[in-house]
Amino acid sequence: MFEEKLCKVDSGSRTISVGVRKGARQSSQQEPVLVLLHGVTRMWRDWEPMIPFLSHDWTIYGIDQRGHGKSDRADSYLVRDYANDLIDLLEQNAFGDSVVLAGHSLGGMVAAEAAAKAPQRVRAAILEDPPWDTMGHAILKTNWQSLFQGMQHVCKHAGSIDSMSHALGAIELTQADGTTIKLHQIRTDEALRWSASCLSKLDPRVLDPLIAGSWLEGLDWKSAATAIQCPTILLQADFAAGGALNDQDAQFFSQTCRTCHWMRFPGKNHQLHGTIPSQIAGVIDQFLPK
């Protein structure tokens, strides 16, 4: 059972909504803490399909990142802004002295930054398909841009979940060969409804820097790779199956981060924790203290 609490960031000017589930270990034992970081347009509950497969020993914190879910809106939505929020919370000791971070997509980039800049607070990091340069200027050459443009339109004209889900399904994605497909052709009805639910609680401005190709401004992720000291696992989905982490970035990170173990998942899409939840939970559980 999760309880929700609000944590202050930016010197108390904004609140971040956090879901909390206490672990099963006794107070005399070391309390293993896991912090879950969702991808852009989602909420912390995006991790719910995987949580039943995790050990009950974990105390879990799920964060709604700025502009998402129940967290406050903000003036800027660059990746570095999300990372600064997490580092602020870590430095406040909001989750305990030392935590394991698991981040999907945006959350993976945020986790990497926090591991590099708050090493005393992060004892391990699991980075699930962090998009890095795919969602920098290169986004202008992919169908991710048309997806986010469509999502922003749906978000700005929010109605019922049914109507938003239908509108999402009608989004046209431009392929590399110039042809188009509609989102409902590659997403299930259940996935569209969940996305609609998340968008109903999203600040539409979250998507501005992604659409403009400026999301990574001020983010030196390659330097972060050299600074990370904790054990790190990089999970790469299949780019041809809808993954967002390209081979060049994955290879650079795995070779530059001295503590990185690189795992690839052929044929699997960007949502690894949703499509193969037991496998991803198993990767995370290896960081439980013995």
Short mmCIF file of C-alpha atoms in Angstrom, two decimals:
data_model
loop_
_atom_site.label_atom_id
_atom_site.label_comp_id
_atom_site.label_asym_id
_atom_site.label_seq_id
_atom_site.Cartn_x
_atom_site.Cartn_y
_atom_site.Cartn_z
CA MET A 1 0.00 0.00 0.00
CA PHE A 2 1.38 3.37 -1.03
CA GLU A 3 0.87 6.60 0.85
CA GLU A 4 1.42 9.99 -0.73
CA LYS A 5 3.36 12.90 0.68
CA LEU A 6 4.56 16.27 -0.58
CA CYS A 7 8.23 17.31 -0.52
CA LYS A 8 9.48 20.87 -0.95
CA VAL A 9 12.07 21.88 -3.56
CA ASP A 10 13.46 25.20 -4.83
CA SER A 11 13.87 26.56 -1.29
CA GLY A 12 10.29 25.59 -0.51
CA SER A 13 8.70 27.36 -3.49
CA ARG A 14 7.37 24.17 -5.14
CA THR A 15 6.15 20.76 -4.05
CA ILE A 16 6.92 17.35 -5.51
CA SER A 17 4.39 14.56 -4.98
CA VAL A 18 5.91 11.29 -3.78
CA GLY A 19 4.32 7.87 -3.30
CA VAL A 20 5.83 5.83 -0.45
CA ARG A 21 5.69 2.13 0.41
CA LYS A 22 7.58 1.05 3.52
CA GLY A 23 9.66 -2.10 3.27
CA ALA A 24 9.20 -5.34 5.20
CA ARG A 25 12.54 -5.33 7.00
CA GLN A 26 12.63 -4.67 10.73
CA SER A 27 13.90 -1.30 11.93
CA SER A 28 17.05 -2.90 13.34
CA GLN A 29 18.08 -3.92 9.83
CA GLN A 30 19.44 -1.71 7.10
CA GLU A 31 16.51 -0.21 5.22
CA PRO A 32 17.05 -0.58 1.46
CA VAL A 33 15.56 2.41 -0.37
CA LEU A 34 14.54 2.45 -4.03
CA VAL A 35 13.55 5.68 -5.80
CA LEU A 36 11.56 5.29 -9.04
CA LEU A 37 11.72 8.01 -11.71
CA HIS A 38 9.20 7.99 -14.58
CA GLY A 39 9.57 9.11 -18.18
CA VAL A 40 8.28 12.32 -19.72
CA THR A 41 4.45 12.70 -19.87
CA ARG A 42 4.00 9.89 -17.30
CA MET A 43 3.58 9.67 -13.50
CA TRP A 44 5.26 7.55 -10.83
CA ARG A 45 2.44 5.01 -11.09
CA ASP A 46 3.77 4.12 -14.53
CA TRP A 47 5.99 1.71 -12.54
CA GLU A 48 3.02 -0.14 -11.01
CA PRO A 49 3.14 -3.14 -13.41
CA MET A 50 6.67 -3.90 -12.16
CA ILE A 51 6.27 -3.22 -8.44
CA PRO A 52 4.61 -6.58 -7.56
CA PHE A 53 7.73 -8.35 -8.86
CA LEU A 54 10.09 -6.39 -6.58
CA SER A 55 11.21 -7.70 -3.21
CA HIS A 56 9.00 -6.55 -0.33
CA ASP A 57 12.17 -5.56 1.52
CA TRP A 58 12.43 -2.36 -0.49
CA THR A 59 11.13 0.91 0.85
CA ILE A 60 9.95 2.49 -2.39
CA TYR A 61 9.58 6.16 -3.26
CA GLY A 62 7.87 7.02 -6.55
CA ILE A 63 8.27 10.62 -7.68
CA ASP A 64 5.90 12.65 -9.86
CA GLN A 65 8.43 14.89 -11.58
CA ARG A 66 7.81 18.63 -12.00
CA GLY A 67 4.80 19.41 -14.16
CA HIS A 68 3.60 15.80 -13.98
CA GLY A 69 0.89 14.14 -11.92
CA LYS A 70 0.26 15.85 -8.59
CA SER A 71 3.52 17.81 -8.52
CA ASP A 72 3.58 21.57 -8.95
CA ARG A 73 4.07 23.22 -12.32
CA ALA A 74 7.34 25.03 -13.00
CA ASP A 75 8.80 27.71 -15.25
CA SER A 76 11.31 25.47 -17.03
CA TYR A 77 11.26 21.85 -18.16
CA LEU A 78 14.78 21.05 -19.33
CA VAL A 79 16.28 17.71 -18.30
CA ARG A 80 18.71 19.54 -16.03
CA ASP A 81 15.74 21.07 -14.15
CA TYR A 82 14.32 17.64 -13.31
CA ALA A 83 17.78 16.50 -12.23
CA ASN A 84 18.17 19.52 -9.96
CA ASP A 85 14.86 18.66 -8.27
CA LEU A 86 16.04 15.14 -7.50
CA ILE A 87 19.44 16.30 -6.26
CA ASP A 88 17.66 18.82 -4.02
CA LEU A 89 15.54 16.04 -2.52
CA LEU A 90 18.57 13.77 -2.05
CA GLU A 91 20.53 16.52 -0.32
CA GLN A 92 17.55 17.14 1.98
CA ASN A 93 17.79 13.47 2.97
CA ALA A 94 14.17 13.07 1.83
CA PHE A 95 14.64 9.35 1.16
CA GLY A 96 17.38 8.37 3.60
CA ASP A 97 21.15 8.48 3.57
CA SER A 98 21.79 6.36 0.48
CA VAL A 99 19.41 5.12 -2.21
CA VAL A 100 19.15 3.04 -5.35
CA LEU A 101 17.77 5.01 -8.30
CA ALA A 102 15.79 3.40 -11.12
CA GLY A 103 14.83 5.76 -13.92
CA HIS A 104 13.00 5.22 -17.19
CA SER A 105 13.72 7.45 -20.21
CA LEU A 106 13.76 11.00 -18.78
CA GLY A 107 14.06 9.36 -15.37
CA GLY A 108 17.16 7.49 -16.55
CA MET A 109 18.86 10.72 -17.59
CA VAL A 110 17.88 12.29 -14.27
CA ALA A 111 19.23 9.30 -12.34
CA ALA A 112 22.56 9.49 -14.17
CA GLU A 113 22.93 13.19 -13.34
CA ALA A 114 22.10 12.59 -9.68
CA ALA A 115 24.54 9.69 -9.44
CA ALA A 116 27.27 11.92 -10.87
CA LYS A 117 26.52 15.02 -8.78
CA ALA A 118 25.38 13.50 -5.48
CA PRO A 119 27.61 10.41 -5.24
CA GLN A 120 27.36 10.22 -1.46
CA ARG A 121 23.58 9.79 -1.75
CA VAL A 122 23.36 7.23 -4.58
CA ARG A 123 24.69 3.71 -4.10
CA ALA A 124 23.45 2.27 -7.41
CA ALA A 125 21.63 3.42 -10.55
CA ILE A 126 19.52 1.55 -13.09
CA LEU A 127 19.07 3.55 -16.29
CA GLU A 128 16.24 2.25 -18.49
CA ASP A 129 16.58 3.35 -22.11
CA PRO A 130 17.66 6.98 -21.43
CA PRO A 131 17.26 8.77 -24.79
CA TRP A 132 20.06 11.36 -24.49
CA ASP A 133 20.93 12.66 -27.97
CA THR A 134 17.91 10.99 -29.60
CA MET A 135 15.79 13.62 -27.89
CA GLY A 136 18.16 16.53 -28.35
CA HIS A 137 18.43 18.20 -31.73
CA ALA A 138 18.17 14.76 -33.39
CA ILE A 139 14.50 14.58 -32.40
CA LEU A 140 13.71 16.78 -35.38
CA LYS A 141 14.57 13.79 -37.61
CA THR A 142 12.45 11.22 -35.77
CA ASN A 143 8.77 10.43 -35.29
CA TRP A 144 9.16 11.26 -31.59
CA GLN A 145 8.64 14.91 -32.52
CA SER A 146 5.31 14.27 -34.24
CA LEU A 147 4.27 12.10 -31.27
CA PHE A 148 5.00 14.87 -28.77
CA GLN A 149 3.33 17.49 -30.95
CA GLY A 150 0.20 15.35 -31.04
CA MET A 151 0.35 14.70 -27.31
CA GLN A 152 0.66 18.39 -26.57
CA HIS A 153 -2.42 19.14 -28.68
CA VAL A 154 -4.40 16.48 -26.80
CA CYS A 155 -3.12 17.81 -23.49
CA LYS A 156 -4.13 21.38 -24.28
CA HIS A 157 -7.64 20.27 -25.25
CA ALA A 158 -8.15 17.82 -22.41
CA GLY A 159 -11.59 16.28 -22.06
CA SER A 160 -12.72 12.91 -20.79
CA ILE A 161 -10.23 10.04 -20.67
CA ASP A 162 -12.23 8.34 -23.43
CA SER A 163 -12.06 11.36 -25.74
CA MET A 164 -8.37 11.93 -25.01
CA SER A 165 -7.59 8.27 -25.62
CA HIS A 166 -9.39 8.41 -28.97
CA ALA A 167 -7.52 11.59 -29.93
CA LEU A 168 -4.20 10.00 -28.99
CA GLY A 169 -4.92 6.99 -31.16
CA ALA A 170 -5.48 9.29 -34.13
CA ILE A 171 -2.03 10.92 -33.85
CA GLU A 172 -0.12 10.44 -37.09
CA LEU A 173 3.55 9.50 -36.81
CA THR A 174 5.86 10.31 -39.69
CA GLN A 175 8.18 7.44 -40.53
CA ALA A 176 11.75 7.69 -41.84
CA ASP A 177 10.53 6.82 -45.36
CA GLY A 178 7.97 9.62 -45.28
CA THR A 179 4.94 7.40 -44.75
CA THR A 180 2.65 7.83 -41.75
CA ILE A 181 1.00 5.48 -39.29
CA LYS A 182 -1.52 6.21 -36.56
CA LEU A 183 -0.70 5.66 -32.92
CA HIS A 184 -3.56 3.20 -32.38
CA GLN A 185 -1.83 0.88 -34.86
CA ILE A 186 1.12 0.39 -32.49
CA ARG A 187 -0.44 1.00 -29.05
CA THR A 188 -3.09 -1.06 -27.28
CA ASP A 189 -6.33 0.50 -26.06
CA GLU A 190 -5.12 0.01 -22.49
CA ALA A 191 -1.84 1.82 -23.23
CA LEU A 192 -3.70 4.71 -24.88
CA ARG A 193 -6.02 5.09 -21.88
CA TRP A 194 -3.11 5.12 -19.46
CA SER A 195 -1.32 7.72 -21.56
CA ALA A 196 -4.51 9.81 -21.66
CA SER A 197 -4.80 9.59 -17.87
CA CYS A 198 -1.23 10.83 -17.49
CA LEU A 199 -1.73 13.65 -20.00
CA SER A 200 -4.83 14.81 -18.12
CA LYS A 201 -2.48 15.69 -15.25
CA LEU A 202 0.38 17.13 -17.33
CA ASP A 203 1.43 20.75 -17.82
CA PRO A 204 1.41 21.04 -21.66
CA ARG A 205 4.53 23.23 -21.46
CA VAL A 206 6.49 20.13 -20.41
CA LEU A 207 6.63 19.23 -24.10
CA ASP A 208 7.83 22.61 -25.43
CA PRO A 209 11.59 21.91 -25.18
CA LEU A 210 11.24 18.40 -26.61
CA ILE A 211 9.38 19.64 -29.67
CA ALA A 212 11.92 22.45 -30.12
CA GLY A 213 14.90 20.10 -29.79
CA SER A 214 16.25 22.06 -26.80
CA TRP A 215 15.47 19.58 -24.01
CA LEU A 216 19.13 18.75 -23.32
CA GLU A 217 20.37 22.34 -23.09
CA GLY A 218 22.82 22.70 -20.21
CA LEU A 219 23.07 18.92 -19.77
CA ASP A 220 26.58 17.47 -20.12
CA TRP A 221 25.64 13.80 -19.90
CA LYS A 222 28.96 12.65 -21.32
CA SER A 223 30.84 14.31 -18.46
CA ALA A 224 28.36 12.76 -16.02
CA ALA A 225 29.28 9.33 -17.39
CA THR A 226 32.90 9.85 -16.34
CA ALA A 227 31.90 11.10 -12.87
CA ILE A 228 29.60 8.26 -11.80
CA GLN A 229 31.20 6.10 -9.11
CA CYS A 230 28.38 3.76 -8.07
CA PRO A 231 27.40 0.48 -9.75
CA THR A 232 25.30 1.37 -12.79
CA ILE A 233 23.25 -0.75 -15.16
CA LEU A 234 22.31 0.61 -18.57
CA LEU A 235 19.24 -1.09 -20.05
CA GLN A 236 18.87 -0.59 -23.80
CA ALA A 237 15.66 -1.33 -25.66
CA ASP A 238 15.69 -2.19 -29.37
CA PHE A 239 15.85 1.06 -31.36
CA ALA A 240 14.15 -0.62 -34.33
CA ALA A 241 11.28 -1.74 -32.07
CA GLY A 242 10.61 1.72 -30.65
CA GLY A 243 13.53 2.12 -28.26
CA ALA A 244 14.95 5.60 -27.66
CA LEU A 245 18.59 4.95 -26.71
CA ASN A 246 20.71 4.68 -29.85
CA ASP A 247 23.72 2.38 -30.14
CA GLN A 248 26.24 5.22 -30.34
CA ASP A 249 25.13 6.78 -27.06
CA ALA A 250 24.83 3.41 -25.33
CA GLN A 251 28.32 2.40 -26.38
CA PHE A 252 29.81 5.74 -25.33
CA PHE A 253 28.19 5.62 -21.90
CA SER A 254 29.08 1.99 -21.23
CA GLN A 255 32.72 2.56 -22.19
CA THR A 256 33.06 5.88 -20.35
CA CYS A 257 31.27 5.02 -17.10
CA ARG A 258 33.77 2.72 -15.38
CA THR A 259 31.09 1.09 -13.22
CA CYS A 260 28.56 0.45 -16.00
CA HIS A 261 27.11 -2.90 -17.03
CA TRP A 262 25.30 -2.66 -20.39
CA MET A 263 22.29 -4.91 -21.03
CA ARG A 264 20.48 -5.04 -24.38
CA PHE A 265 16.96 -6.32 -25.03
CA PRO A 266 16.47 -7.22 -28.72
CA GLY A 267 12.91 -6.89 -29.96
CA LYS A 268 11.74 -4.96 -26.88
CA ASN A 269 10.32 -1.45 -26.99
CA HIS A 270 11.02 1.63 -24.89
CA GLN A 271 8.74 0.54 -22.00
CA LEU A 272 10.89 -2.30 -20.67
CA HIS A 273 9.48 -2.14 -17.12
CA GLY A 274 5.98 -2.47 -18.58
CA THR A 275 6.63 -5.21 -21.14
CA ILE A 276 9.08 -7.40 -19.18
CA PRO A 277 8.42 -6.31 -15.57
CA SER A 278 9.75 -9.42 -13.83
CA GLN A 279 13.08 -9.19 -15.66
CA ILE A 280 13.56 -5.52 -14.81
CA ALA A 281 12.56 -6.14 -11.19
CA GLY A 282 15.19 -8.87 -11.06
CA VAL A 283 17.84 -6.42 -12.25
CA ILE A 284 16.86 -3.98 -9.50
CA ASP A 285 16.63 -6.61 -6.75
CA GLN A 286 20.29 -7.55 -7.15
CA PHE A 287 21.10 -4.31 -5.32
CA LEU A 288 19.28 -5.37 -2.14
CA PRO A 289 21.75 -5.48 0.78
CA LYS A 290 22.45 -9.08 1.76
#
